[in-house]
Short mmCIF file of C-alpha atoms and ligand atoms in Angstrom, two decimals:
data_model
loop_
_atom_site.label_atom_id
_atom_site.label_comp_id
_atom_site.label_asym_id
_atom_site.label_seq_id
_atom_site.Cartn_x
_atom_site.Cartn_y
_atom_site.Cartn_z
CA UNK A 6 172.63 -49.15 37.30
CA UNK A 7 173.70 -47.96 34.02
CA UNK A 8 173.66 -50.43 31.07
CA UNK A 9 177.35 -50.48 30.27
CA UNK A 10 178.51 -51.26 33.77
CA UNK A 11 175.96 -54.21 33.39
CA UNK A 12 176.63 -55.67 30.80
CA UNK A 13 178.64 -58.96 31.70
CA UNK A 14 177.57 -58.94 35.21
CA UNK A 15 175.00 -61.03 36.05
CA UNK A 16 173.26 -61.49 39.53
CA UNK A 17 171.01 -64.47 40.19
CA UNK A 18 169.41 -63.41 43.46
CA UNK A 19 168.40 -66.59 45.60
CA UNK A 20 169.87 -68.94 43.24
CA UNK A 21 170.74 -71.12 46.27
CA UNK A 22 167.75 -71.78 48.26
CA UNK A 23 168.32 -72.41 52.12
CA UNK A 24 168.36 -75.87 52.12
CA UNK A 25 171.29 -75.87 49.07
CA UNK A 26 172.86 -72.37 51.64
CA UNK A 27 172.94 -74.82 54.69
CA UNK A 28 174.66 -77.89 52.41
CA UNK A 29 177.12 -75.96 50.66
CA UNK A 30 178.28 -74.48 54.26
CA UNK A 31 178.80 -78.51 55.50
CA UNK A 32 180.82 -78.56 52.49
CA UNK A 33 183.05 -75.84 53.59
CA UNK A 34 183.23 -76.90 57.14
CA UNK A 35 186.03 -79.72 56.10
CA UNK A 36 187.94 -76.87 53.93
CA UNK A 37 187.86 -74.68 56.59
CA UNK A 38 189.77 -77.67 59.24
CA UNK A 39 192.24 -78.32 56.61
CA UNK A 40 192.91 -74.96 55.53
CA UNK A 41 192.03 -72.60 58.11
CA UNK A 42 191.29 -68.66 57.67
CA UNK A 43 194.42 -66.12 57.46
CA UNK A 44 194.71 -62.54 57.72
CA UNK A 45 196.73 -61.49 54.47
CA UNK A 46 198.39 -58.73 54.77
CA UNK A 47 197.95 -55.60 52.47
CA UNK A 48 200.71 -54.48 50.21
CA UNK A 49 202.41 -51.49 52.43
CA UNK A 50 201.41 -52.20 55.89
CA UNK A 51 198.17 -53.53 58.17
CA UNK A 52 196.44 -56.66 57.98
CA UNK A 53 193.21 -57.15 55.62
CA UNK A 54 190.32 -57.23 57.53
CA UNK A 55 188.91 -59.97 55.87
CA UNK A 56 190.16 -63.65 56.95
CA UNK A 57 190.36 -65.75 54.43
CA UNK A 58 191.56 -69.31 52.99
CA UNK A 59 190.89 -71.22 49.18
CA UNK A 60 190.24 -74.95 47.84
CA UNK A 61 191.44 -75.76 44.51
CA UNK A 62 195.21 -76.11 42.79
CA UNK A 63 195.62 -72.23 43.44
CA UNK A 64 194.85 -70.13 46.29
CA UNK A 65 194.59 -66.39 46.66
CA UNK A 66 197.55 -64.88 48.65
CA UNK A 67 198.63 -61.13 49.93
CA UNK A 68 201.51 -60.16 51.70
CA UNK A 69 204.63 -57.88 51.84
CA UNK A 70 205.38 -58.63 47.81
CA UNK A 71 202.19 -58.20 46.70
CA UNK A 72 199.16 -60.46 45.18
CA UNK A 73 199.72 -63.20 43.75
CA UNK A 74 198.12 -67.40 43.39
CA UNK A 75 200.04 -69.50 45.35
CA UNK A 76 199.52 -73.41 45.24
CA UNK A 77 199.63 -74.34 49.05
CA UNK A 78 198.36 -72.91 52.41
CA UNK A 79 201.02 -70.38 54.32
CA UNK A 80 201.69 -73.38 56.74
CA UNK A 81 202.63 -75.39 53.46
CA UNK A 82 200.08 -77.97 53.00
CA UNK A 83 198.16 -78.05 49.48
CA UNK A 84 194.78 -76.55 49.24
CA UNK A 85 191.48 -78.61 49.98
CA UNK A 86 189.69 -79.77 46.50
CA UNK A 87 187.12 -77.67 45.02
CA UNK A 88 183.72 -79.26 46.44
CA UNK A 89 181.63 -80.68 44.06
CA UNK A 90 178.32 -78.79 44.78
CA UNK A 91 180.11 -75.63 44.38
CA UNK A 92 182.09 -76.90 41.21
CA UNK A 93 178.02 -77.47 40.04
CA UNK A 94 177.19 -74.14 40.24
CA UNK A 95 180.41 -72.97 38.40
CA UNK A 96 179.28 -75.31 35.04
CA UNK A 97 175.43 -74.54 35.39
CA UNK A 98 176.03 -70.57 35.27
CA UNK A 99 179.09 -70.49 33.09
CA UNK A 100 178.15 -73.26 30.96
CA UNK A 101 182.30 -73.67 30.47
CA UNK A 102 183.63 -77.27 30.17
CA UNK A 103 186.68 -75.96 31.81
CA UNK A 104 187.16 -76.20 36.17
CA UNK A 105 187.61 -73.48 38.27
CA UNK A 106 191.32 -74.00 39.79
CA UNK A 107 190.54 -71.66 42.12
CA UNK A 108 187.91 -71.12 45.01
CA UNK A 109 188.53 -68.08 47.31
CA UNK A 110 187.05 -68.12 50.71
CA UNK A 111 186.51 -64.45 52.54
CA UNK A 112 185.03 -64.52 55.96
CA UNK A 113 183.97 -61.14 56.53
CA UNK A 114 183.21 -60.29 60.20
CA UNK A 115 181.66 -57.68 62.39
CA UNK A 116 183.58 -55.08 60.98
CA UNK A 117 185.31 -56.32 57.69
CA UNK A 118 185.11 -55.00 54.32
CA UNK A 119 187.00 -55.12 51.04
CA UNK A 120 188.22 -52.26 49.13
CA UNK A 121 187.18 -51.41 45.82
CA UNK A 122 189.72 -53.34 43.43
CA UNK A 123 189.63 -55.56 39.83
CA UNK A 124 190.53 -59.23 39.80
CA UNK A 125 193.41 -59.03 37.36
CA UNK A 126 195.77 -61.45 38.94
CA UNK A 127 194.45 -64.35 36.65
CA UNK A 128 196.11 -65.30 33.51
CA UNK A 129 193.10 -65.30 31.01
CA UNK A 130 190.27 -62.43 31.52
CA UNK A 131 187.78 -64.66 29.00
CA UNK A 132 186.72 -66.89 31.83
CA UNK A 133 184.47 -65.54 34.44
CA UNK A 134 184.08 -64.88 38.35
CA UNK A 135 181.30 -66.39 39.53
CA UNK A 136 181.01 -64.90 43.53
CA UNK A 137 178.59 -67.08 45.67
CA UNK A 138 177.32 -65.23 48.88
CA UNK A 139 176.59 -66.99 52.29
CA UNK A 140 175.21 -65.82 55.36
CA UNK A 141 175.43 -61.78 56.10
CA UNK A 142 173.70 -59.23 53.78
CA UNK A 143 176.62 -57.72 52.15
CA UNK A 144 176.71 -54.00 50.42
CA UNK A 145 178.34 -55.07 47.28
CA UNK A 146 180.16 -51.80 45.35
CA UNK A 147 180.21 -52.12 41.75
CA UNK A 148 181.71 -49.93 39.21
CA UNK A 149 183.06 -50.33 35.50
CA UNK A 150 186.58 -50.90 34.43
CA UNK A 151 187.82 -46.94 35.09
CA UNK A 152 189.04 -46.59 38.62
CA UNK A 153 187.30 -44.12 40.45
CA UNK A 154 184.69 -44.14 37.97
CA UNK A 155 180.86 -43.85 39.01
CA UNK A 156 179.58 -47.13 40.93
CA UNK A 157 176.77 -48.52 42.33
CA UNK A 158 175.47 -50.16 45.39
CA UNK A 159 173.85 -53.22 45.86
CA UNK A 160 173.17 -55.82 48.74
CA UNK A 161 173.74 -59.06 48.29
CA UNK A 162 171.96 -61.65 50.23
CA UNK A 163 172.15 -65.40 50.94
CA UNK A 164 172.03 -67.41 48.63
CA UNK A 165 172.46 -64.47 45.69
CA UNK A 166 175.28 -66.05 43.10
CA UNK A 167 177.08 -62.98 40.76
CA UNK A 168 178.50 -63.77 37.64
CA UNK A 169 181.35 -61.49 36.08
CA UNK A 170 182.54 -61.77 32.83
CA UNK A 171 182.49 -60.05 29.33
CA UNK A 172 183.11 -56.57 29.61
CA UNK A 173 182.37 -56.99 33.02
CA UNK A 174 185.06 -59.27 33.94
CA UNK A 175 187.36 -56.52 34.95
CA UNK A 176 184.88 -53.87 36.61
CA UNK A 177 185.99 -52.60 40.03
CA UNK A 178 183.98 -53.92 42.87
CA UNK A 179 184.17 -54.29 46.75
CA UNK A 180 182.20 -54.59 49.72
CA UNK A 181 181.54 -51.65 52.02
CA UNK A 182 179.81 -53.73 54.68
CA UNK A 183 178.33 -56.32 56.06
CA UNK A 184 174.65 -56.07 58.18
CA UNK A 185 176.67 -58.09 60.90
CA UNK A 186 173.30 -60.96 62.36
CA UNK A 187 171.61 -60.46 59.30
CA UNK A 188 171.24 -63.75 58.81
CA UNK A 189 171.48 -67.10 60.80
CA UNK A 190 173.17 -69.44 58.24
CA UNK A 191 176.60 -69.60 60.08
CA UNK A 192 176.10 -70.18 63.88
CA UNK A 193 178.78 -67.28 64.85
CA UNK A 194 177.23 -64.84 62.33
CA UNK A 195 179.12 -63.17 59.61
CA UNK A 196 179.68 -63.61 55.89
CA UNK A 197 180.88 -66.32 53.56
CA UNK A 198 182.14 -65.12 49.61
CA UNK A 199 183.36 -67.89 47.57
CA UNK A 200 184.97 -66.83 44.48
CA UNK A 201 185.74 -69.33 41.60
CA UNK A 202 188.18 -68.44 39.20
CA UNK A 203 190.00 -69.86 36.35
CA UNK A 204 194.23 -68.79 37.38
CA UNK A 205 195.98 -69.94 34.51
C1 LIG B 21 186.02 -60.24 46.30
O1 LIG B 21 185.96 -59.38 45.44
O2 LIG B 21 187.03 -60.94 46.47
C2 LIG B 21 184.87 -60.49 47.24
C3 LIG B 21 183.55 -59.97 46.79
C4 LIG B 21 182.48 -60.28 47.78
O3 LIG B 21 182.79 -60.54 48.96
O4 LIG B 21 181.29 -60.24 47.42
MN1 LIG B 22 187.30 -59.34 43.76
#
């Protein structure tokens, strides 16, 4: 991976060990009740194939009109609380007195993926993205801040925690995959990305 696209992008591979993989998914399981997975729908037609939900003041929403933070679930209620274990692993990595107000949940199945894109829909591109993976090996694509610029390939395991920010915090990334039964964390297989972002 060339330097430049690195700098700012930080991956701590098995930062959560199983026993902390298996806790932080009890913590989700309430989130997930309250809040259950949607299919957004992709600016211009189709449905993502990603399902997805969020916890915090602000969750991540795509339809018709475009992207945008909303602050409640499409059926109307607010969004869960951040969890405090995953709110811990936000201030170890960052270091930043300052919350996420945002935590992003993709479940990527069988065949889901996620197109290379930047997170620009946030108000203030100082704070980082910290991306927690869970479950499925996923092939993470990550290029720098040019789109269709040169990117690389990398799988991201269980347990592996990525930090963007810097000159990082605006490189295009996606997922081209997911080894689908990779791993046995969730009981229905699949994949688990949390993303915690500062919104406003
Ligand atoms: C995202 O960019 O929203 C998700 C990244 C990932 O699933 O690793
Ligand atoms: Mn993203």
């Amino acid at each position: 991976m060339s330097m430049l696209r690195l700098r700012g992008f930080e991956i701590h591979k098995g930062y959560l060990d199983p026993a902390a993989q298996r806790a932080l998914i009890e913590v989700l399981r309430p989130i997930l009740r309250a809040a259950p997975l949607f299919s957004p729908a992709v600016p211009g037609g189709g449905k993502m194939s990603v399902r997805m939900t969020s916890a915090g003041a602000f969750g991540w929403y795509a339809d018709a009109a475009g992207y945008r933070y909303v602050d409640c679930h499409p059926k109307g209620h607010d969004w869960p609380s951040i969890p405090q274990p995953v709110l811990d692993i936000w201030h170890d990595l960052t270091g930043l007195e300052r919350q996420p107000e945002s935590c992003l949940l993709n479940y990527y199945g069988k065949d889901a993926r996620m197109g290379v894109h930047q997170d620009k829909d946030e108000a203030d591109f100082s704070y980082p993205v910290v991306s927690i993976s869970l479950g499925d090996d996923g092939l993470f694509r990550m290029g720098g801040t040019r789109r269709g610029g040169a990117t690389d390939r990398l799988w991201l395991n269980s347990g592996d925690v990525v930090v963007m920010g810097g000159a990082a915090r605006l490189n295009y990334h996606g997922v081209d995959r997911i080894r689908f039964g990779s791993s046995r964390l969730l009981p229905k297989g699949g994949r688990i990305n949390l993303t915690l972002r500062v919104v406003t």
